[in-house]
mmCIF file of C-alpha atoms in Angstrom:
data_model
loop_
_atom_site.group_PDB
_atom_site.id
_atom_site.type_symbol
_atom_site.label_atom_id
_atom_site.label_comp_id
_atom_site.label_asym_id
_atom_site.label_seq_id
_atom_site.Cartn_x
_atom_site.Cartn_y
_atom_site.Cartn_z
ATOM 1 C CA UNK A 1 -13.929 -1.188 7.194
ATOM 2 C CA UNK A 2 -12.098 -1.935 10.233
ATOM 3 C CA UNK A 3 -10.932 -5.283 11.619
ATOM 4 C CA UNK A 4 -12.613 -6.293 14.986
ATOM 5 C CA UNK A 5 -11.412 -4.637 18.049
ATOM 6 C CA UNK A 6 -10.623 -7.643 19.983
ATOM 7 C CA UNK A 7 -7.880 -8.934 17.700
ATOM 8 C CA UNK A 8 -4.663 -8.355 16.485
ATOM 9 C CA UNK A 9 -4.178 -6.030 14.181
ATOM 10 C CA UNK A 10 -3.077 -7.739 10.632
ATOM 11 C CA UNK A 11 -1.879 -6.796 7.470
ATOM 12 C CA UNK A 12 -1.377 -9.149 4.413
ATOM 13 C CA UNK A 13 2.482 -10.011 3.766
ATOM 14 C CA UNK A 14 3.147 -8.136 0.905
ATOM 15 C CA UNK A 15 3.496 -4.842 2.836
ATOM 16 C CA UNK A 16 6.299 -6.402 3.875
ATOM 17 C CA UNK A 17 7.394 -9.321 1.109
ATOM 18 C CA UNK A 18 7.475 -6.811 -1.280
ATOM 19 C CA UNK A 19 9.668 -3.714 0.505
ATOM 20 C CA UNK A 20 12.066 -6.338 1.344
ATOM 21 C CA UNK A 21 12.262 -7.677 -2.314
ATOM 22 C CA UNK A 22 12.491 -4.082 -3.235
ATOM 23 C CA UNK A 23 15.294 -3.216 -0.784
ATOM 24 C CA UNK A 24 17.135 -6.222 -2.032
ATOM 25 C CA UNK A 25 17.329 -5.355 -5.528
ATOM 26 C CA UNK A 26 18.371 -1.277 -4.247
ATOM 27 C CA UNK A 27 20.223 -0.660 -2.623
ATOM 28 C CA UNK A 28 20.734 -4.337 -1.906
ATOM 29 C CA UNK A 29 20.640 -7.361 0.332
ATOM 30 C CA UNK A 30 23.173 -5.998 2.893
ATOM 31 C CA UNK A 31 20.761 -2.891 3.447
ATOM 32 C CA UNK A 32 17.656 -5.188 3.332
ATOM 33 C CA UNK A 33 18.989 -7.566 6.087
ATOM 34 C CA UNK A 34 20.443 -4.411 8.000
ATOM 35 C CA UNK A 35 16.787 -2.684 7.627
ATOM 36 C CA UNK A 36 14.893 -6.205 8.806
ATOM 37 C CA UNK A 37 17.171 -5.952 11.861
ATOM 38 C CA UNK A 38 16.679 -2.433 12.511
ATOM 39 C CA UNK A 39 13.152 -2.712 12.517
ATOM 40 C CA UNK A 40 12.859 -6.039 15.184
ATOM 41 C CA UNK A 41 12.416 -8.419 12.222
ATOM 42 C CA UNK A 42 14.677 -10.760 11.925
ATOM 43 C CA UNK A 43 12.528 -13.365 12.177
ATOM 44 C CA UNK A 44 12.384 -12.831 8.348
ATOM 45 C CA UNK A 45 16.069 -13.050 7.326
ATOM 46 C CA UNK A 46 15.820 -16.450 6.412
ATOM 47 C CA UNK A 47 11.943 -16.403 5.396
ATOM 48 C CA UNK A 48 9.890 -13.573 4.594
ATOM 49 C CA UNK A 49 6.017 -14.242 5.825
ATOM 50 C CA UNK A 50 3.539 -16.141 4.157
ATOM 51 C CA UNK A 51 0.409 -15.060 5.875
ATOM 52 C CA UNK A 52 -1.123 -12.120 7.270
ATOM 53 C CA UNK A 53 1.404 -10.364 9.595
ATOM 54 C CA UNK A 54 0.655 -8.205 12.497
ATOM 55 C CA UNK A 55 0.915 -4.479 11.471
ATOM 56 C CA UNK A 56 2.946 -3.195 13.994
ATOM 57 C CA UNK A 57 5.691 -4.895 11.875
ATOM 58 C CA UNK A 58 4.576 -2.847 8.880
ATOM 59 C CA UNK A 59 4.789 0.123 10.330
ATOM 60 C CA UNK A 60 8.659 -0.826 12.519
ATOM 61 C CA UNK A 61 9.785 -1.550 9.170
ATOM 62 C CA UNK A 62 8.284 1.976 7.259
ATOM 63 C CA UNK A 63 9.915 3.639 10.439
ATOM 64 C CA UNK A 64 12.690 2.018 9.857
ATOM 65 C CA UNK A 65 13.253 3.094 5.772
ATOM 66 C CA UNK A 66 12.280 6.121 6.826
ATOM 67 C CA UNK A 67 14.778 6.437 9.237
ATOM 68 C CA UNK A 68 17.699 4.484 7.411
ATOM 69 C CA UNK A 69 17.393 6.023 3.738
ATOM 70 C CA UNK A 70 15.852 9.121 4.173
ATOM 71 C CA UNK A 71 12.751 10.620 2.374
ATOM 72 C CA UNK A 72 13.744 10.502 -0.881
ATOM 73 C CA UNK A 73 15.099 6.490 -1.165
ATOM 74 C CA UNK A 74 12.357 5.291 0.934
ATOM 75 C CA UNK A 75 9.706 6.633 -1.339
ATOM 76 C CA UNK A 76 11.502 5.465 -4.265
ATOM 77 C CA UNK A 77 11.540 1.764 -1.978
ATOM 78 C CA UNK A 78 8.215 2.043 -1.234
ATOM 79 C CA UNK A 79 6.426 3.050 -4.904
ATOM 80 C CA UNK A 80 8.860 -0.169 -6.509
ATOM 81 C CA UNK A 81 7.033 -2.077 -3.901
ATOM 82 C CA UNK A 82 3.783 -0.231 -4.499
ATOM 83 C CA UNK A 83 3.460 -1.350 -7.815
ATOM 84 C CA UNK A 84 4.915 -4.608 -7.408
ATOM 85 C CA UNK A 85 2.189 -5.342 -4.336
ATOM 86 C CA UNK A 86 -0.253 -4.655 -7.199
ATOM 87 C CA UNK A 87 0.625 -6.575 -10.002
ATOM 88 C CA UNK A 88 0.441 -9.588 -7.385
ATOM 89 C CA UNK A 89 -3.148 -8.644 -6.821
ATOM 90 C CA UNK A 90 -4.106 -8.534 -10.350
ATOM 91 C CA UNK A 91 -1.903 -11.914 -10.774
ATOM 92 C CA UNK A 92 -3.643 -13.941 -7.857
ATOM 93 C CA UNK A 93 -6.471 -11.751 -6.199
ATOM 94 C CA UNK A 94 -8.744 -10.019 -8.702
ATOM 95 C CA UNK A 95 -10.694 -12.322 -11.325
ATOM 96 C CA UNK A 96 -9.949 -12.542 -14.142
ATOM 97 C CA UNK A 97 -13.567 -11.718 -15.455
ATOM 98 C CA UNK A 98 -13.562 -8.890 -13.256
ATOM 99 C CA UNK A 99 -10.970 -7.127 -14.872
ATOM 100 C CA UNK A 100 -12.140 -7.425 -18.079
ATOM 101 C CA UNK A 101 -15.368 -5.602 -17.270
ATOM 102 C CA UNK A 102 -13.655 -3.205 -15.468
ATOM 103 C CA UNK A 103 -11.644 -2.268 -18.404
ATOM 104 C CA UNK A 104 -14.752 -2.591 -20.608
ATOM 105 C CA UNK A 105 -16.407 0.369 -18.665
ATOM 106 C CA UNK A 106 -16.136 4.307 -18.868
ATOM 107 C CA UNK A 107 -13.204 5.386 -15.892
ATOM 108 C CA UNK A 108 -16.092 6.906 -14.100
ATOM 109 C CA UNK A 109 -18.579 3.654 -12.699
ATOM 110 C CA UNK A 110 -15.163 1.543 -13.143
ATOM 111 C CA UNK A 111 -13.252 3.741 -10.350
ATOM 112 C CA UNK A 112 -16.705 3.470 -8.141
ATOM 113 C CA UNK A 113 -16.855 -0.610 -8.665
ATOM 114 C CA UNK A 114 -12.887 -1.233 -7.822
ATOM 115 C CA UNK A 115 -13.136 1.484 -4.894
ATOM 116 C CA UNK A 116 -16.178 -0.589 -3.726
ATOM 117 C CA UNK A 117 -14.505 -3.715 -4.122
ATOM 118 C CA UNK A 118 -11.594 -2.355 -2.373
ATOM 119 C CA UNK A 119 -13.406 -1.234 0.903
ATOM 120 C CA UNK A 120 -14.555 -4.763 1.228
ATOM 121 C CA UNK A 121 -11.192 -5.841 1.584
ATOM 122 C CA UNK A 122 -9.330 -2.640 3.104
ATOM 123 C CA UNK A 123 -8.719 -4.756 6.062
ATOM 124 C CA UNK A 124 -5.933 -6.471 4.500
ATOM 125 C CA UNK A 125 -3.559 -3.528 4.026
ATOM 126 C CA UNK A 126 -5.205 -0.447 6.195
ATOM 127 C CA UNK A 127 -5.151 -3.006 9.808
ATOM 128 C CA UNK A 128 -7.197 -1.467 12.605
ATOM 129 C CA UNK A 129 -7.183 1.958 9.932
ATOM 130 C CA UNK A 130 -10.545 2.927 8.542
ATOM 131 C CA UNK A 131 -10.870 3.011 4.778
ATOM 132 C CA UNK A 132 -13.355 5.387 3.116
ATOM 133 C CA UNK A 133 -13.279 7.016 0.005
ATOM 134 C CA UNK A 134 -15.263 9.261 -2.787
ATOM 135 C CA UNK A 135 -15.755 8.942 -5.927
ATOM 136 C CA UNK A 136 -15.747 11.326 -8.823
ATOM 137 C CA UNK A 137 -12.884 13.226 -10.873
ATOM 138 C CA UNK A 138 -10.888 12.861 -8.986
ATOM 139 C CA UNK A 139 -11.384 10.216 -6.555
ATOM 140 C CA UNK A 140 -10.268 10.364 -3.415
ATOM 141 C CA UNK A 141 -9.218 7.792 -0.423
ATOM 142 C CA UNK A 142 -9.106 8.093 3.048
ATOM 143 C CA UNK A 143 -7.157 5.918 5.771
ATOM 144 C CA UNK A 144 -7.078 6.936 9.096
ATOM 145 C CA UNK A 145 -5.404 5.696 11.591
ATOM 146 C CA UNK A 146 -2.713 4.588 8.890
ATOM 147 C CA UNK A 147 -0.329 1.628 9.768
ATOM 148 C CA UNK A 148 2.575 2.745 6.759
ATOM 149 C CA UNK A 149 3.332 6.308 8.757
ATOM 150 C CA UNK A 150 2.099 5.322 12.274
ATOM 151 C CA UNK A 151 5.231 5.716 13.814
ATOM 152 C CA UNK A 152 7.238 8.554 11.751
ATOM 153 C CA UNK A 153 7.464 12.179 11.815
ATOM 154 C CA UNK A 154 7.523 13.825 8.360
ATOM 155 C CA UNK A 155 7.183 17.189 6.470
ATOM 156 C CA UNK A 156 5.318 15.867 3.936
ATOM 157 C CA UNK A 157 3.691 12.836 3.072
ATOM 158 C CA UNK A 158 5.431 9.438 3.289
ATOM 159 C CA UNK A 159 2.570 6.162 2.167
ATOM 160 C CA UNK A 160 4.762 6.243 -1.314
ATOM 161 C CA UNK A 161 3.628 2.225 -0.868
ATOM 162 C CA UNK A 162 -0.267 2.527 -0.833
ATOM 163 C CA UNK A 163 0.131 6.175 -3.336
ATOM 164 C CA UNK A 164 1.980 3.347 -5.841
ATOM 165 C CA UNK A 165 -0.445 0.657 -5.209
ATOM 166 C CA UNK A 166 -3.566 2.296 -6.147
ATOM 167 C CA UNK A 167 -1.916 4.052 -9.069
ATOM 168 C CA UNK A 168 -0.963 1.176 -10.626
ATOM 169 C CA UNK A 169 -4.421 -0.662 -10.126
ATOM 170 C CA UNK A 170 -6.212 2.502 -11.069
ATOM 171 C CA UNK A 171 -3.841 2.634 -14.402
ATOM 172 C CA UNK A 172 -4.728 -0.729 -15.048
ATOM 173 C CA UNK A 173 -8.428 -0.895 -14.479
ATOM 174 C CA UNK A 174 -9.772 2.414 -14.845
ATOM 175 C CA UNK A 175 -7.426 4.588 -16.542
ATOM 176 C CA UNK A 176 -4.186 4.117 -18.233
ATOM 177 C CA UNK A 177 -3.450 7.907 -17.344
ATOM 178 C CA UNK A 178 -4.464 7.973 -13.870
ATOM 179 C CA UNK A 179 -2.286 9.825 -11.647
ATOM 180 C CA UNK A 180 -1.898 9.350 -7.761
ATOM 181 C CA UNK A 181 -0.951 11.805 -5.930
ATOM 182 C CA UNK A 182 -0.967 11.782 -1.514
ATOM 183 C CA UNK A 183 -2.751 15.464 -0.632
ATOM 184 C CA UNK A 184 -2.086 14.633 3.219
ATOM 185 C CA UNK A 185 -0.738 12.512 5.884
ATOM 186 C CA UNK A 186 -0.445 11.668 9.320
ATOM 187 C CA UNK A 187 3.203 11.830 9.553
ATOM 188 C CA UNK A 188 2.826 15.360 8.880
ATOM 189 C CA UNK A 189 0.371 16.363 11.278
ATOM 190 C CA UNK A 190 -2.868 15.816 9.392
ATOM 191 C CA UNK A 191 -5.807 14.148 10.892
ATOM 192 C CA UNK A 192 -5.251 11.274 8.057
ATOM 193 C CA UNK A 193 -3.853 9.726 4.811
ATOM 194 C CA UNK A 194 -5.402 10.903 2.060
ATOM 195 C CA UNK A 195 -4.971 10.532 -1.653
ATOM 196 C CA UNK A 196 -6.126 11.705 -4.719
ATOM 197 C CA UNK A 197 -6.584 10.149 -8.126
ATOM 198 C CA UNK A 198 -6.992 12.009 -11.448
ATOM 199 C CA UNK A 199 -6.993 10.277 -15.125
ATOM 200 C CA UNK A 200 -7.206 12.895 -18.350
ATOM 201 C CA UNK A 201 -9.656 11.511 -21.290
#
C-alpha cells in the first residue's frame, strides 16, 4: 500500500522519536543534537514530533547517522530504535486481544495474519514506498522505494531500523526464535529493501 500521490509523503514519529531517544542514550545528547542539526532538524531540539512527520526528514536524518557514525554505530542506533519503535506498537497500537490469538496460533497462519495486518498499515512507516510481502518459511518483505536508505550509498544493507522492528514483533507474535535478517537494499544498488524472516521449531 502506498499513500496517495497527491500528498505529502508521511511517516509516523517514531522513525524519528525513537533514533533520537536512541542517540541520546549512545553515544549521547551532544551527538543527538549535533545529528538533528546535521540532518535540517532542529526544529526538534526542543520537541521531538508528535504526529506523522514528512519522510524526507526520515530519510535526512538516516543519511545523516549514516554519514556521522559510520556503518557499524548507525546500525547498532537504528536496531535499539528498531525494537524500541516496536514495543510502542505492541504498548499502544496492536490489541490486546489480537495478540493473544496471535500467540495462540502455529508461527505459520500467525506470520500471514500480522503480515496482513501490517500491509494495511505500511503507510505509516514505508511513506510513498510500496509494501508487499510473502509468506512461508521464511517470510519475506518487500519495500520499494524505501524512505530509511533513500538518500545513502552503501555496500551492504543499511534499514537496521525496520530489520529490528519486524524482528522484534515477529519474536513476539509469531516466534520467539525468529530471526531477521535484510537479503538486499537500495543503498546498495538493488532494485529494493528486502528482508527475510526465519524462526526454528
Amino acid at each position: 500500500m502506498t499513500q496517495p500521490a497527491d500528498t505529502v509523503a508521511r511517516i509516523g514519529p517514531n522513525a524519528i522519536i525513537q533514533v533520537a531517544q536512541a542517540l541520546a542514550a549512545d553515544p549521547g545528547p551532544e551527538v543527538r543534537d549535533r545529528l538533528l542539526t546535521a540532518a535540517g532538524l532542529t526544529h526538534y531540539l526542543d520537541r521531538l514530533p508528535e504526529a506523522m512527520v514528512p519522510e524526507s526528514e526520515v530519510s535526512a536524518l538516516q543519511a545523516a547517522l549514516g554519514r556521522e557514525l559510520g556503518t557499524n554505530k548507525a546500525a547498532e542506533v537504528n536496531r535499539r530504535a528498531g525494537a524500541a519503535t516496536a514495543a510502542y506498537l505492541l504498548a499502544h497500537r496492536i490489541p490486546r486481544p489480537a495478540q493473544v490469538v496471535l500467540k495462540a496460533l502455529p508461527a505459520g497462519p500467525a506470520a500471514a495474519i500480522l503480515l496482513k495486518a501490517v500491509g494495511k498499515h505500511a503507510w505509516t512507516f514505508a511513506g510513498s514506498g510500496t509494501f508487499s510481502y510473502r509468506t512461508g518459511q521464511p517470510v519475506s518483505i518487500d519495500i520499494a522505494h524505501c524512505p530509511i536508505c533513500r538518500d545513502q550509498q552503501a555496500d551492504g544493507p543499511v534499514c537496521d531500523f525496520y530489520t529490528a522492528t519486524f524482528e522484534t514483533l515477529f519474536r513476539t507474535l509469531v516466534h520467539p526464535r525468529t530471526t531477521a535478517t535484510q537479503t538486499t537494499c537500495r543503498a546498495a544498488g538493488a532494485p529494493s529493501c528486502t528482508f527475510s524472516l526465519s524462526w526454528t521449531t
